[in-house]
CSV table of C-alpha atoms in Angstrom, one decimal:
chain,number,residue,atom,x,y,z
D,1,MET,CA,-21.7,0.2,56.0
D,2,LYS,CA,-21.8,3.4,57.9
D,3,ILE,CA,-19.4,3.8,60.8
D,4,THR,CA,-19.2,6.9,62.9
D,5,VAL,CA,-15.6,7.7,64.0
D,6,ASN,CA,-15.2,10.5,66.5
D,7,GLY,CA,-18.6,11.9,65.4
D,8,GLN,CA,-17.8,11.8,61.7
D,9,GLU,CA,-19.5,9.4,59.4
D,10,ARG,CA,-17.2,7.0,57.4
D,11,GLU,CA,-17.8,4.2,55.0
D,12,ALA,CA,-16.3,0.8,55.9
D,13,HIS,CA,-16.1,-2.5,54.1
D,14,ALA,CA,-17.7,-5.4,55.9
D,15,GLY,CA,-15.2,-7.4,57.8
D,16,GLU,CA,-12.3,-4.9,57.8
D,17,SER,CA,-10.7,-4.0,61.1
D,18,ILE,CA,-11.3,-0.7,62.8
D,19,LEU,CA,-7.6,0.0,62.4
D,20,ASP,CA,-7.6,-0.5,58.7
D,21,LEU,CA,-10.6,1.8,58.4
D,22,CYS,CA,-8.9,4.5,60.5
D,23,ARG,CA,-5.6,4.2,58.7
D,24,ARG,CA,-7.3,4.6,55.3
D,25,GLU,CA,-9.3,7.6,56.6
D,26,GLY,CA,-6.1,9.2,58.1
D,27,ILE,CA,-7.3,8.9,61.7
D,28,PRO,CA,-4.2,8.3,63.9
D,29,ILE,CA,-4.2,5.3,66.2
D,30,PRO,CA,-0.9,4.4,67.8
D,31,THR,CA,0.4,0.8,67.5
D,32,PHE,CA,3.4,-1.3,68.3
D,33,CYS,CA,2.6,-4.8,67.0
D,34,TYR,CA,0.8,-3.9,63.8
D,35,HIS,CA,2.4,-4.2,60.4
D,36,GLN,CA,0.6,-3.9,57.2
D,37,ALA,CA,2.2,-7.1,55.9
D,38,PHE,CA,0.8,-9.3,58.7
D,39,GLY,CA,-2.3,-7.4,59.9
D,40,GLY,CA,-3.2,-7.1,63.5
D,41,GLN,CA,-2.0,-9.4,66.3
D,42,GLY,CA,-3.8,-7.8,69.2
D,43,ALA,CA,-0.6,-8.2,71.3
D,44,CYS,CA,0.4,-4.7,72.4
D,45,ARG,CA,-3.2,-3.3,73.1
D,46,MET,CA,-2.0,0.2,72.2
D,47,CYS,CA,-4.7,0.5,69.6
D,48,MET,CA,-7.6,0.2,72.1
D,49,VAL,CA,-10.7,2.2,71.0
D,50,GLU,CA,-14.2,2.5,72.3
D,51,ILE,CA,-17.0,1.0,70.2
D,52,LYS,CA,-20.8,1.0,70.5
D,53,GLU,CA,-22.4,-1.3,68.0
D,54,ASP,CA,-25.9,-1.2,66.8
D,55,GLY,CA,-28.2,-2.5,69.5
D,56,GLN,CA,-25.7,-2.1,72.3
D,57,SER,CA,-26.6,0.2,75.2
D,58,ARG,CA,-23.1,1.1,76.2
D,59,SER,CA,-19.7,1.3,74.6
D,60,ARG,CA,-16.8,-1.2,75.3
D,61,LEU,CA,-13.1,-1.3,74.7
D,62,VAL,CA,-11.6,-3.4,71.9
D,63,ALA,CA,-8.3,-3.7,70.1
D,64,ALA,CA,-8.8,-1.8,66.8
D,65,CYS,CA,-6.3,-4.0,64.9
D,66,THR,CA,-8.2,-7.3,65.4
D,67,TYR,CA,-11.8,-6.1,65.7
D,68,PRO,CA,-13.7,-6.7,62.4
D,69,LEU,CA,-16.5,-4.3,61.6
D,70,THR,CA,-19.7,-6.2,60.8
D,71,LYS,CA,-22.5,-3.7,61.6
D,72,THR,CA,-23.1,0.0,62.0
D,73,ALA,CA,-21.2,1.3,65.0
D,74,GLU,CA,-20.0,4.4,66.8
D,75,ILE,CA,-16.2,4.5,67.5
D,76,ILE,CA,-14.2,6.9,69.7
D,77,THR,CA,-10.4,6.8,69.2
D,78,GLU,CA,-9.5,9.4,71.9
D,79,SER,CA,-11.0,9.6,75.3
D,80,GLU,CA,-9.8,9.9,78.9
D,81,GLN,CA,-10.3,6.1,79.4
D,82,ILE,CA,-8.3,5.2,76.2
D,83,GLN,CA,-5.6,7.7,77.1
D,84,ARG,CA,-5.2,6.0,80.5
D,85,ILE,CA,-4.8,2.6,79.0
D,86,ARG,CA,-2.2,3.8,76.5
D,87,ARG,CA,-0.4,5.7,79.3
D,88,THR,CA,-0.2,2.4,81.3
D,89,ILE,CA,1.1,0.4,78.3
D,90,VAL,CA,3.7,3.0,77.6
D,91,MET,CA,4.7,3.1,81.2
D,92,LEU,CA,5.2,-0.7,81.4
D,93,LEU,CA,6.9,-1.0,78.1
D,94,ALA,CA,9.3,1.9,79.0
D,95,ARG,CA,10.6,-0.4,81.8
D,96,ARG,CA,11.8,-2.8,79.2
D,97,ALA,CA,13.0,-0.3,76.7
D,98,GLY,CA,13.4,3.0,78.5
D,99,GLU,CA,16.4,4.2,76.6
D,100,ASN,CA,14.8,3.6,73.2
D,101,PRO,CA,13.9,6.9,71.4
D,102,LEU,CA,10.4,5.7,70.5
D,103,LEU,CA,9.5,4.8,74.0
D,104,GLU,CA,11.2,8.0,75.4
D,105,GLU,CA,9.1,10.1,73.1
D,106,LEU,CA,5.9,8.3,73.9
D,107,SER,CA,6.5,8.4,77.6
D,108,ARG,CA,6.8,12.2,77.3
D,109,ALA,CA,3.7,12.4,75.0
D,110,TYR,CA,1.5,10.4,77.4
D,111,GLY,CA,3.0,11.7,80.6
D,112,ALA,CA,3.7,8.2,81.8
D,113,ALA,CA,5.3,7.7,85.2
D,114,HIS,CA,8.9,6.7,85.2
D,115,LEU,CA,9.4,3.2,86.7
D,116,PRO,CA,12.8,1.6,87.4
D,117,ALA,CA,14.1,-0.3,84.3
D,118,ILE,CA,14.2,-4.1,84.2
D,119,THR,CA,16.7,-6.1,82.2
D,120,VAL,CA,15.4,-8.0,79.3
D,121,GLU,CA,17.0,-10.1,76.6
D,122,PRO,CA,17.4,-8.9,73.9
D,123,ALA,CA,17.7,-5.4,75.4
D,124,ASN,CA,14.8,-3.1,74.5
D,125,CYS,CA,12.6,-5.9,73.3
D,126,ILE,CA,8.9,-5.1,74.0
D,127,LEU,CA,7.6,-8.5,72.8
D,128,CYS,CA,5.5,-7.1,70.0
D,129,GLY,CA,6.1,-10.3,67.9
D,130,LEU,CA,6.7,-8.5,64.6
D,131,CYS,CA,10.1,-10.3,64.2
D,132,ILE,CA,8.4,-13.7,64.6
D,133,HIS,CA,5.9,-12.8,61.9
D,134,ALA,CA,8.6,-11.4,59.6
D,135,CYS,CA,10.6,-14.6,59.9
D,136,ALA,CA,7.5,-16.7,59.3
D,137,GLU,CA,6.7,-14.7,56.2
D,138,MET,CA,10.1,-15.4,54.9
D,139,GLY,CA,9.2,-19.1,55.3
D,140,ARG,CA,11.9,-19.7,57.9
D,141,SER,CA,10.4,-19.4,61.4
D,142,ALA,CA,13.8,-19.5,63.0
D,143,ILE,CA,12.7,-17.4,66.0
D,144,TRP,CA,9.8,-17.8,68.3
D,145,SER,CA,8.8,-16.7,71.8
D,146,MET,CA,10.3,-18.8,74.5
D,147,PHE,CA,9.1,-19.4,78.1
D,148,ARG,CA,6.0,-17.8,79.7
D,149,GLY,CA,5.1,-14.9,81.9
D,150,VAL,CA,8.0,-12.6,83.0
D,151,ASP,CA,10.6,-15.0,81.5
D,152,LYS,CA,9.0,-14.7,78.0
D,153,ARG,CA,11.5,-13.7,75.3
D,154,ILE,CA,12.2,-14.0,71.6
D,155,ALA,CA,14.9,-16.5,70.7
D,156,THR,CA,16.1,-19.3,68.4
D,157,PRO,CA,15.5,-22.8,69.8
D,158,TYR,CA,17.8,-23.3,72.8
D,159,ASP,CA,19.5,-20.0,71.9
D,160,GLU,CA,21.6,-21.9,69.4
D,161,ALA,CA,22.5,-21.0,65.8
D,162,SER,CA,19.4,-22.0,63.9
D,163,ASP,CA,19.6,-23.9,60.6
D,164,ASP,CA,16.5,-22.0,59.5
D,165,CYS,CA,18.0,-18.6,59.9
D,166,MET,CA,19.4,-17.2,56.6
D,167,GLY,CA,20.7,-13.9,58.0
D,168,CYS,CA,18.3,-11.7,56.0
D,169,ALA,CA,17.8,-9.5,59.1
D,170,ALA,CA,14.2,-8.7,58.1
D,171,CYS,CA,13.4,-9.3,61.9
D,172,ALA,CA,15.8,-6.6,62.8
D,173,ARG,CA,14.4,-4.1,60.3
D,174,VAL,CA,10.7,-4.5,61.4
D,175,CYS,CA,11.6,-4.2,65.1
D,176,PRO,CA,10.1,-1.0,66.4
D,177,THR,CA,12.7,-0.6,69.1
D,178,GLN,CA,15.8,-1.8,67.2
D,179,ALA,CA,16.3,-4.6,69.8
D,180,ILE,CA,17.7,-7.2,67.4
D,181,LYS,CA,21.5,-6.8,66.9
D,182,VAL,CA,23.0,-7.4,63.5
D,183,GLU,CA,26.8,-7.1,63.4
D,184,GLU,CA,28.4,-6.9,60.0
D,185,GLU,CA,32.1,-6.7,59.6
D,186,ASP,CA,34.2,-7.5,56.5
D,187,ALA,CA,33.1,-11.0,55.3
D,188,VAL,CA,31.0,-11.9,58.3
D,189,ARG,CA,27.4,-11.1,59.5
D,190,LYS,CA,26.3,-12.1,63.0
D,191,ILE,CA,22.7,-12.3,64.0
D,192,TRP,CA,20.8,-14.6,66.5
D,193,ASN,CA,24.0,-16.3,67.7
D,194,LYS,CA,24.8,-17.4,64.1
D,195,THR,CA,27.8,-16.3,62.1
D,196,PHE,CA,27.3,-16.1,58.3
D,197,ALA,CA,30.2,-16.0,55.9
D,198,LEU,CA,29.2,-13.5,53.2
D,199,VAL,CA,29.5,-14.1,49.5
D,200,SER,CA,31.6,-11.6,47.6
D,201,CYS,CA,31.0,-10.1,44.2
D,202,SER,CA,33.0,-11.9,41.6
D,203,ARG,CA,33.9,-8.5,39.9
D,204,CYS,CA,34.6,-6.0,42.7
D,205,GLY,CA,34.9,-8.3,45.7
D,206,LYS,CA,32.2,-6.4,47.7
D,207,TYR,CA,30.4,-8.7,50.2
D,208,TYR,CA,26.7,-8.5,49.3
D,209,ALA,CA,24.7,-11.5,50.6
D,210,THR,CA,24.9,-14.7,52.7
D,211,ARG,CA,25.1,-18.1,51.0
D,212,GLU,CA,21.8,-19.0,52.6
D,213,GLU,CA,20.1,-16.0,51.0
D,214,LEU,CA,21.3,-17.0,47.6
D,215,GLU,CA,20.0,-20.5,48.1
D,216,TYR,CA,16.7,-19.1,49.2
D,217,LEU,CA,16.6,-17.1,45.9
D,218,SER,CA,17.5,-20.0,43.7
D,219,LYS,CA,14.6,-21.9,45.1
D,220,HIS,CA,12.3,-19.0,44.1
D,221,GLY,CA,13.3,-19.2,40.4
D,222,ASP,CA,16.1,-18.6,38.0
D,223,PHE,CA,16.7,-15.0,37.5
D,224,GLY,CA,20.1,-15.3,35.9
D,225,GLN,CA,22.2,-14.6,39.0
D,226,GLN,CA,25.8,-14.2,38.3
D,227,GLN,CA,27.3,-13.6,41.8
D,228,LEU,CA,27.5,-9.9,41.3
D,229,CYS,CA,26.8,-7.0,43.6
D,230,GLU,CA,24.1,-4.5,42.6
D,231,THR,CA,26.5,-2.0,41.2
D,232,CYS,CA,28.4,-4.6,39.2
D,233,ARG,CA,25.1,-6.0,37.8
D,234,LYS,CA,24.5,-2.5,36.4
D,235,LYS,CA,28.0,-2.3,35.1
D,236,ASN,CA,27.7,-5.8,33.6
D,237,LEU,CA,24.6,-4.8,31.7
D,238,ALA,CA,26.2,-1.6,30.5
D,239,TYR,CA,29.3,-3.5,29.4
D,240,ASN,CA,27.3,-6.1,27.5
D,241,ILE,CA,25.4,-3.3,25.6
D,242,LYS,CA,28.6,-1.5,24.9
D,243,THR,CA,30.2,-4.6,23.4
D,244,PHE,CA,27.0,-5.3,21.4
D,245,GLN,CA,27.0,-1.9,19.9
D,246,GLN,CA,30.6,-1.7,19.0
M,1,MET,CA,-1.2,1.0,25.2
M,2,SER,CA,1.9,0.5,27.4
M,3,LYS,CA,4.8,2.9,27.4
M,4,VAL,CA,8.4,2.1,28.2
M,5,LEU,CA,11.4,4.0,29.4
M,6,PHE,CA,13.6,3.7,26.4
M,7,VAL,CA,17.3,4.4,26.7
M,8,GLU,CA,19.7,5.1,23.8
M,9,PRO,CA,23.2,4.9,25.2
M,10,GLU,CA,24.7,6.2,22.0
M,11,LYS,CA,23.0,9.5,22.7
M,12,CYS,CA,24.0,9.6,26.4
M,13,THR,CA,26.7,12.2,27.2
M,14,GLY,CA,27.1,11.0,30.8
M,15,CYS,CA,26.0,14.4,32.3
M,16,ARG,CA,24.1,12.7,35.1
M,17,SER,CA,21.2,15.3,35.0
M,18,CYS,CA,18.8,12.3,35.3
M,19,GLU,CA,20.5,11.1,38.5
M,20,LEU,CA,20.1,14.6,40.0
M,21,ILE,CA,16.5,15.2,39.1
M,22,CYS,CA,15.5,11.7,40.1
M,23,SER,CA,16.9,12.0,43.6
M,24,PHE,CA,15.5,15.5,43.9
M,25,ILE,CA,12.0,14.4,42.9
M,26,HIS,CA,11.9,11.2,45.0
M,27,ALA,CA,14.2,12.1,47.9
M,28,GLY,CA,14.2,15.8,48.0
M,29,GLU,CA,17.9,16.2,47.6
M,30,PHE,CA,20.5,16.2,44.9
M,31,ASN,CA,22.2,12.9,45.7
M,32,PRO,CA,23.1,10.4,43.0
M,33,LEU,CA,23.3,7.7,45.7
M,34,ARG,CA,19.5,8.0,46.1
M,35,SER,CA,18.7,8.2,42.4
M,36,ARG,CA,16.7,5.4,40.8
M,37,ILE,CA,18.6,5.8,37.6
M,38,SER,CA,22.4,5.6,37.4
M,39,ILE,CA,24.9,6.4,34.7
M,40,ILE,CA,27.5,3.8,34.1
M,41,ALA,CA,30.3,5.6,32.4
M,42,PHE,CA,33.2,4.0,30.5
M,43,GLU,CA,35.6,7.0,30.6
M,44,LYS,CA,38.3,5.7,28.3
M,45,THR,CA,35.9,4.8,25.4
M,46,GLY,CA,33.5,7.7,26.2
M,47,PHE,CA,30.5,5.4,26.4
M,48,SER,CA,27.8,6.1,29.0
M,49,PHE,CA,24.8,3.9,29.8
M,50,PRO,CA,21.8,5.0,31.8
M,51,ALA,CA,21.0,2.0,34.0
M,52,VAL,CA,17.4,1.9,35.2
M,53,CYS,CA,14.7,-0.6,36.1
M,54,GLN,CA,13.4,-2.4,33.0
M,55,GLN,CA,10.0,-3.0,34.6
M,56,CYS,CA,10.3,-6.6,33.5
M,57,SER,CA,7.0,-8.4,32.8
M,58,VAL,CA,8.1,-11.3,34.9
M,59,ALA,CA,9.9,-9.3,37.5
M,60,ALA,CA,12.4,-11.0,39.8
M,61,CYS,CA,11.9,-8.4,42.5
M,62,MET,CA,8.1,-9.1,42.5
M,63,GLU,CA,8.5,-12.9,42.3
M,64,VAL,CA,10.8,-13.2,45.4
M,65,CYS,CA,8.9,-10.7,47.6
M,66,PRO,CA,7.6,-12.8,50.5
M,67,VAL,CA,4.8,-10.4,51.5
M,68,GLY,CA,3.8,-9.1,48.0
M,69,ALA,CA,5.0,-5.6,48.7
M,70,ILE,CA,5.8,-5.0,45.1
M,71,SER,CA,2.8,-4.6,42.8
M,72,VAL,CA,2.1,-3.5,39.2
M,73,ASP,CA,0.8,0.0,38.7
M,74,GLU,CA,-2.2,-0.7,36.4
M,75,ALA,CA,-1.8,2.7,34.6
M,76,THR,CA,1.9,2.6,33.8
M,77,GLY,CA,3.0,-1.1,34.2
M,78,ALA,CA,5.6,0.1,36.7
M,79,LYS,CA,6.5,-2.2,39.6
M,80,ILE,CA,5.9,-0.2,42.7
M,81,VAL,CA,7.2,-0.9,46.2
M,82,ASN,CA,4.7,-0.4,49.1
M,83,HIS,CA,6.9,0.7,51.9
M,84,ALA,CA,4.2,0.1,54.5
M,85,VAL,CA,4.1,-3.6,53.7
M,86,CYS,CA,7.9,-4.1,52.8
M,87,LEU,CA,9.9,-6.0,55.5
M,88,ARG,CA,13.3,-4.8,54.1
M,89,CYS,CA,14.5,-8.4,53.8
M,90,LYS,CA,16.4,-7.1,50.7
M,91,MET,CA,15.7,-10.3,48.7
M,92,CYS,CA,14.6,-8.1,45.7
M,93,THR,CA,17.9,-6.3,45.7
M,94,ILE,CA,19.8,-9.6,45.4
M,95,ALA,CA,17.4,-11.0,42.9
M,96,CYS,CA,17.2,-8.1,40.4
M,97,PRO,CA,19.4,-9.1,37.4
M,98,PHE,CA,20.1,-5.5,36.5
M,99,GLY,CA,20.9,-4.2,40.0
M,100,ALA,CA,18.0,-1.6,39.6
M,101,THR,CA,16.3,-2.3,42.9
M,102,PHE,CA,18.4,-1.3,45.9
M,103,TYR,CA,18.4,-0.5,49.6
M,104,ASP,CA,18.8,3.0,50.9
M,105,ALA,CA,20.4,2.2,54.3
M,106,ASP,CA,20.2,5.8,55.6
M,107,HIS,CA,16.5,6.0,55.2
M,108,ASP,CA,15.7,2.3,55.5
M,109,LEU,CA,13.8,2.0,52.2
M,110,ILE,CA,13.9,-0.3,49.2
M,111,ILE,CA,14.0,2.0,46.2
M,112,LYS,CA,13.4,1.4,42.5
M,113,CYS,CA,12.1,3.3,39.5
M,114,ASP,CA,8.3,3.9,39.6
M,115,LEU,CA,8.2,5.8,36.2
M,116,CYS,CA,7.1,8.9,38.3
M,117,GLY,CA,3.5,7.7,37.9
M,118,GLY,CA,3.6,8.0,34.1
M,119,ASP,CA,5.5,11.2,33.7
M,120,PRO,CA,9.3,10.4,34.1
M,121,GLU,CA,11.3,13.4,35.2
M,122,CYS,CA,14.6,12.0,33.9
M,123,VAL,CA,13.1,12.1,30.4
M,124,LYS,CA,12.2,15.8,30.7
M,125,HIS,CA,15.7,16.7,32.0
M,126,CYS,CA,17.8,14.6,29.6
M,127,PRO,CA,19.5,17.3,27.4
M,128,SER,CA,20.5,14.8,24.7
M,129,GLY,CA,17.3,12.8,24.4
M,130,ALA,CA,19.1,9.6,25.5
M,131,ILE,CA,16.1,8.7,27.7
M,132,SER,CA,12.6,8.8,26.2
M,133,TYR,CA,9.2,7.5,27.3
M,134,ARG,CA,7.3,6.0,24.4
M,135,GLU,CA,5.0,3.4,23.1
M,136,ALA,CA,6.6,-0.1,23.5
M,137,LYS,CA,5.5,-1.1,20.0
M,138,THR,CA,7.2,1.7,18.1
M,139,ALA,CA,10.1,2.4,20.6
M,140,ASN,CA,12.8,0.7,18.6
M,141,TYR,CA,11.7,1.7,15.1
M,142,ASN,CA,14.8,3.8,14.7
M,143,LYS,CA,17.0,0.9,15.5
M,144,ARG,CA,15.2,-1.2,12.9
M,145,ARG,CA,15.7,1.6,10.4
M,146,ALA,CA,19.4,1.9,11.2
M,147,ASN,CA,19.8,-1.9,10.7
M,148,ALA,CA,17.9,-1.6,7.3
M,149,GLU,CA,20.3,1.2,6.4
M,150,LYS,CA,23.3,-1.0,7.0
M,151,PHE,CA,21.7,-3.8,4.8
M,152,ARG,CA,21.2,-1.3,2.1
M,153,GLU,CA,24.9,-0.2,2.2
M,154,VAL,CA,26.0,-3.8,2.1
M,155,MET,CA,23.7,-4.7,-0.8
M,156,GLU,CA,24.8,-1.7,-2.8
M,157,GLU,CA,28.4,-2.6,-2.2
M,158,GLY,CA,27.6,-6.0,-3.5
M,159,ARG,CA,26.4,-4.7,-6.9
C-alpha cells in the first residue's frame, strides 16, 4: 500500500498506524502517551497529523498513533495547523509540569506561551496513562485514573496501599515526566502509599527485591532462585564451577 | 548451526580485558560496571571465571518479561532486549539464575550479552583464549578428550 508522507512515497502494511509507519521510516512525530509495548492510546493528541485518503476532497486531522492505514493516502506531519495544535498541548501540559525538563524543552521548542502553574497530584503528572498500562501489563492493575474532568488523577483505590501493587516501579520508569516517586532506603521501598520490606541477599546482605516481586516470579515458573542478588548469583556460579574443577 | 560463547575458566588470567572491550563497544566507555561480561576472581586460589549470559534455550529473562521485550535473534540465538518495548520492571534481572541480566540505573537500561550480533568482541580481545565462540556440538571436545586422558592414566595404573 502506497502512502505519501510529506511528499515522499512510502510502503505501509495494511492496518498499521500512521505512527508505526513513520517511526519505522524515521520520520519524527512527537508523542507523550505512546509506548511501543502498548501501542497508541490517542490520549495526548501530540501526534496529530494531516491525512487525505483516496477519494477525499480535503485533508483532516487525526491522531497518528491510533489511526490505521487502510488505503492509499497523503500524510503531512508538519504544517502550521499541526504546529499550532502541538503548541497548545505543550502550553497546557506545561501548566501541570512546568518544571519538568521535558516540558521545559518542548515549551521552548514550540514557543508556547507561559501560563501560571496549577497544582496536580502527583506533581508533574500529565495524565498520559502510560503508568496505568505498565501496571496492567504486569498483570497487577494497582493504579487507575480517579475522578473526572479537572479532578482526574492517577491513584490507587482510595489512595490506600494496594494489595495488587508489588513495588516493581515499572510505572515510575515509563513515566515521561518522572512524576511517580519511588523512595528506597536501606531495607524499605515506598511507592503509591505502600511500604515494602525488601528481601536481602542470603550471601552479601544487599537488598535486591520485594517479597511480592519474588512471589510474582515464582508464579511464572521455577528458575532455581536462591535468594541471591545479581552479583552473588554470578559468584555462586563461579564458585560451583571452581569446586567442580578442583 | 548454532554457535555458543564458550568459557574455559582454567585459561582465564583475570585480566578483565573482556570487561573493558565489552563496555567500550556497547556503552562507549571503559567501565566494567557497564560490561555484559564480568570476571569473578578468587584471589587466594588464583581462579577467575568469566561470568556471562548463557543464552539459555528456555530463558528465565524471556519467560518472565510481561511485554515480550526480550526476543531471540534468529541468526545467533542470542536473547536480545528491545529497549523501546522494555518497561524496566526489572523482573528479568531478578529471574536470571546467573545474574547475567542487570539494570544500568545511570542510563535506565536493562543490559545483557547480545553476542555482538555474531562477532563477540570479548573473544577477539581475550589474550589467553579463555573465551571462544564456537559450534555448540564440538565446543567441549577438549574436555571430553581430557576426561578420556584421565581414564587412560587410571587404566594404565591398574595394569
